[in-house]
Short mmCIF file of C-alpha atoms in Angstrom, two decimals:
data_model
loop_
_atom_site.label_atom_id
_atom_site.label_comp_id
_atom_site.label_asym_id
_atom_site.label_seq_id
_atom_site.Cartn_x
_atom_site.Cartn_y
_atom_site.Cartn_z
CA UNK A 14 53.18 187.18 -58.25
CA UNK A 15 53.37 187.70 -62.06
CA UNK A 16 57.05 189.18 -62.09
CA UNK A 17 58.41 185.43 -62.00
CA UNK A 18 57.75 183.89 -64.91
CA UNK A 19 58.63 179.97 -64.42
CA UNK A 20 57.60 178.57 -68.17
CA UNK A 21 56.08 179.63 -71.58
CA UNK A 22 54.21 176.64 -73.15
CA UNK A 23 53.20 177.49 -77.10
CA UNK A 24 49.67 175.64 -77.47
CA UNK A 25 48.95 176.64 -80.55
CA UNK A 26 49.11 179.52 -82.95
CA UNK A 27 46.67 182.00 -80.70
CA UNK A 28 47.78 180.08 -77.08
CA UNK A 29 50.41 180.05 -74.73
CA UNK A 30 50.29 178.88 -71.21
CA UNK A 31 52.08 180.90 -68.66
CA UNK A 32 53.43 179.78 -65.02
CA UNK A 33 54.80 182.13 -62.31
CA UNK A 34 55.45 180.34 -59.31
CA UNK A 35 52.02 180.78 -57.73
CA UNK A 36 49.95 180.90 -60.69
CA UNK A 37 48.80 179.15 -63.76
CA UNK A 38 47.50 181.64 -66.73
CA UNK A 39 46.12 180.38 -70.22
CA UNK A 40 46.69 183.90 -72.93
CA UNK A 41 45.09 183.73 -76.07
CA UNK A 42 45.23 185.90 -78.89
CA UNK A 43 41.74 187.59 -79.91
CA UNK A 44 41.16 188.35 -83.78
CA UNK A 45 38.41 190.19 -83.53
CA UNK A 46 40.13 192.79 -80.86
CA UNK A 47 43.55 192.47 -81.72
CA UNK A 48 43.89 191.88 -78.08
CA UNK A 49 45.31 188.92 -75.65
CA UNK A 50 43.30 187.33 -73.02
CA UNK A 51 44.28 185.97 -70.00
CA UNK A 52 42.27 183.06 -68.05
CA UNK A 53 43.61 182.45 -64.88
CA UNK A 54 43.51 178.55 -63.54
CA UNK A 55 42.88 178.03 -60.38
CA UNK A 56 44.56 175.01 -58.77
CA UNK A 57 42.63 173.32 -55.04
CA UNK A 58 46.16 173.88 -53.23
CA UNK A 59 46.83 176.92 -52.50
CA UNK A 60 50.28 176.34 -51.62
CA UNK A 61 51.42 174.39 -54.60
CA UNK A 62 54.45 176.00 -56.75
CA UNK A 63 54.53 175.73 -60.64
CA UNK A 64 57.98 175.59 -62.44
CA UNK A 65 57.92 173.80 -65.79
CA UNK A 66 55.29 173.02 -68.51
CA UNK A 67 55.24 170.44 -71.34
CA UNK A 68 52.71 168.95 -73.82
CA UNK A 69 51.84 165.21 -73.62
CA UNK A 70 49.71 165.63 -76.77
CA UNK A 71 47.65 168.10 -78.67
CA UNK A 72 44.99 168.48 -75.46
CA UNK A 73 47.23 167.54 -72.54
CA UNK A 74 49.55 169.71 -70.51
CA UNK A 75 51.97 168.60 -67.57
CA UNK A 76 53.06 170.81 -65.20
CA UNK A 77 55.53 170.30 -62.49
CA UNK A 78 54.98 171.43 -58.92
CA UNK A 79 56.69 171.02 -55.69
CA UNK A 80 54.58 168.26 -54.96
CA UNK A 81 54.14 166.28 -57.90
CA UNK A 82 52.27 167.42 -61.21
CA UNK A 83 49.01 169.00 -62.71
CA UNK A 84 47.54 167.83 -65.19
CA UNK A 85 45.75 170.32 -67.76
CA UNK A 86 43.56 168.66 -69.98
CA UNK A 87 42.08 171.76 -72.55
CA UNK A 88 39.30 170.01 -74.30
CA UNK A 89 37.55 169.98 -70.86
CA UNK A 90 35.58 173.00 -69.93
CA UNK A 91 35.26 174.13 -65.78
CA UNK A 92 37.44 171.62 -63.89
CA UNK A 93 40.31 170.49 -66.30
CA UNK A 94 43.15 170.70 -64.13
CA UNK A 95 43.60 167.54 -62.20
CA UNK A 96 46.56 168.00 -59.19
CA UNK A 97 48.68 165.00 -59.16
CA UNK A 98 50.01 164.27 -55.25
CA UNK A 99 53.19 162.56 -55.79
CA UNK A 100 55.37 164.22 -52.63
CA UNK A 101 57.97 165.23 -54.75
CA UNK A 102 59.28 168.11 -56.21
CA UNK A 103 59.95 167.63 -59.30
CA UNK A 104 63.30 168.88 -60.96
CA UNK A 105 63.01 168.69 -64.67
CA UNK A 106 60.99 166.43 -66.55
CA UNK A 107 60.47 164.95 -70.25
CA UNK A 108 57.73 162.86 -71.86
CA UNK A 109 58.79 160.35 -74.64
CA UNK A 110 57.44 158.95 -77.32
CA UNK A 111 54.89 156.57 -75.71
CA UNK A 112 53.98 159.68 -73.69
CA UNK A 113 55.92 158.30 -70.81
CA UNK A 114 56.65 160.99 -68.79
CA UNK A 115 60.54 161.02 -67.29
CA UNK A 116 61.28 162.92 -64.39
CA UNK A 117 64.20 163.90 -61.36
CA UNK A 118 63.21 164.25 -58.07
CA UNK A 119 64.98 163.54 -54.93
CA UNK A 120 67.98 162.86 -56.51
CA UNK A 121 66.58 160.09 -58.29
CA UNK A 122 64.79 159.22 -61.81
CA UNK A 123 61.51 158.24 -62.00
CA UNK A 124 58.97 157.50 -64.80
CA UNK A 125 55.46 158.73 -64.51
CA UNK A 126 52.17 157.01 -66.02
CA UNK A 127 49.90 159.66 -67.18
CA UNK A 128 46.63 157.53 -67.48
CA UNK A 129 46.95 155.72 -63.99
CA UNK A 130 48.77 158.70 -62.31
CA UNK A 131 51.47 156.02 -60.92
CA UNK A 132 55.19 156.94 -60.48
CA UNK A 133 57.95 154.72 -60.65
CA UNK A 134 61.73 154.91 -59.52
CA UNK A 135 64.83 153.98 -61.76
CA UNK A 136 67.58 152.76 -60.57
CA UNK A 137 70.61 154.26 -61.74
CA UNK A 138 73.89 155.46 -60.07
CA UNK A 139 73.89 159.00 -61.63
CA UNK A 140 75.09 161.61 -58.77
CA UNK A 141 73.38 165.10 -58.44
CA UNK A 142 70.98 164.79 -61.43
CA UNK A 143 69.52 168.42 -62.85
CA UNK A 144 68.05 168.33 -66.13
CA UNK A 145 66.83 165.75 -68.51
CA UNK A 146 65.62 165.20 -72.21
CA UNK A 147 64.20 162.57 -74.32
CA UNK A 148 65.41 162.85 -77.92
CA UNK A 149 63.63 162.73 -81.21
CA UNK A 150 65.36 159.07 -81.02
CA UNK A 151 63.82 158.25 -77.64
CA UNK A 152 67.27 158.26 -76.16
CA UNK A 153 67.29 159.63 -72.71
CA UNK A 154 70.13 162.43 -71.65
CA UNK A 155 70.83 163.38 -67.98
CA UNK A 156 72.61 166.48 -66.94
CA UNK A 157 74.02 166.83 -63.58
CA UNK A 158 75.27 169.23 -61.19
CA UNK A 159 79.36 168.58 -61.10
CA UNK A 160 79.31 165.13 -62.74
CA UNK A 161 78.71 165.84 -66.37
CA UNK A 162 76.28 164.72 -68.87
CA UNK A 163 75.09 161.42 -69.27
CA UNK A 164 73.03 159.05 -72.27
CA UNK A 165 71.13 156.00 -72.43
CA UNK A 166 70.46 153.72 -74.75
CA UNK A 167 66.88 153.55 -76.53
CA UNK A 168 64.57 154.51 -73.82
CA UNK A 169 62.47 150.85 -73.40
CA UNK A 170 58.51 151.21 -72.38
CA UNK A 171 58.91 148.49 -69.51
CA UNK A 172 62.58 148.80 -68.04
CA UNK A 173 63.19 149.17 -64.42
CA UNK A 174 66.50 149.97 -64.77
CA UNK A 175 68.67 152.35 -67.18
CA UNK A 176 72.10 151.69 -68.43
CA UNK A 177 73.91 155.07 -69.22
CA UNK A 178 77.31 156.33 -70.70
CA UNK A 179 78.85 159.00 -69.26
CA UNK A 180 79.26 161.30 -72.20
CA UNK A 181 81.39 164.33 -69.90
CA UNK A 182 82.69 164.85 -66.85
CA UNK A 183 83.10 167.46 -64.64
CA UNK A 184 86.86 167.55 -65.05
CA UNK A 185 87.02 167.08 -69.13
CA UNK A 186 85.00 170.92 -69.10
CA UNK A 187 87.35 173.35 -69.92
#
């Protein structure tokens, strides 16, 4: 169904990418009709579910799905979108500087290596994690669900483990 719209993606200044929950579409803007155009991507799974969309770089799109990621790689024509199988569904997700890709699943925090398609978990004692973000000062912010909001230091390329101040709490919210 279109009626759910899970993420808008700006490509570039004639493309967005659109996710509903079942469906991936790339719209672009035609000069020449003053018209858009819609490409729908079709995925292998059938049953996969698309919620959020973010660019690694100028080419490369991550999506998350209820079972890992797909990867959209638009300098590719006919098969460019690779499904990456991770058995997770992923939360929220954020891709620093080194194109690291952060993400919540299963409670947990994870990193995720674009070029080898590997995922890693962090250890960290955060409770009921929701939504993340990597700052323009590769500092790494976790929201939760009842527990407040939480920072870490300088996010490090080759850390296994995160050290993070808790910045609020549920009970300071007024």
């Amino acid at each position: 169904s279109t009626k759910f719209v899970s993420s808008i993606l700006v490509i570039d200044d004639t493309k967005l990418l659109i996710t509903t929950l079942k469906n991936i579409y790339l719209i672009e803007w035609d000069k020449k009709s003053s018209t858009f155009i819609s490409q729908h991507l079709k995925t292998k799974d059938e049953k996969l579910r698309f919620y959020k969309s973010k660019s690694i770089d100028s080419k490369n799109i991550l999506i998350s799905t209820n079972k890992g990621f797909v990867k959209l790689n638009l300098s590719l024509k006919g098969d460019f979108l690779i499904e990456v199988d991770i058995q997770r569904r992923i939360i929220d997700f954020s891709i620093d500087k080194t194109n690291k890709v952060w993400f919540l699943a299963d409670e947990s925090l994870f990193t995720f290596n674009t070029n080898n398609n590997t995922s890693k978990n962090i250890i960290t004692d955060i409770k009921n994690p929701s939504s993340i973000l990597i700052d323009h000062n590769n500092y790494l912010w976790v929201g939760t669900s009842g527990n407040g909001l939480y920072v870490s230091k300088k996010v490090d390329t080759e850390i296994d483990n995160v050290t993070f101040i808790h910045v609020t709490s549920h009970e300071s919210e007024t």
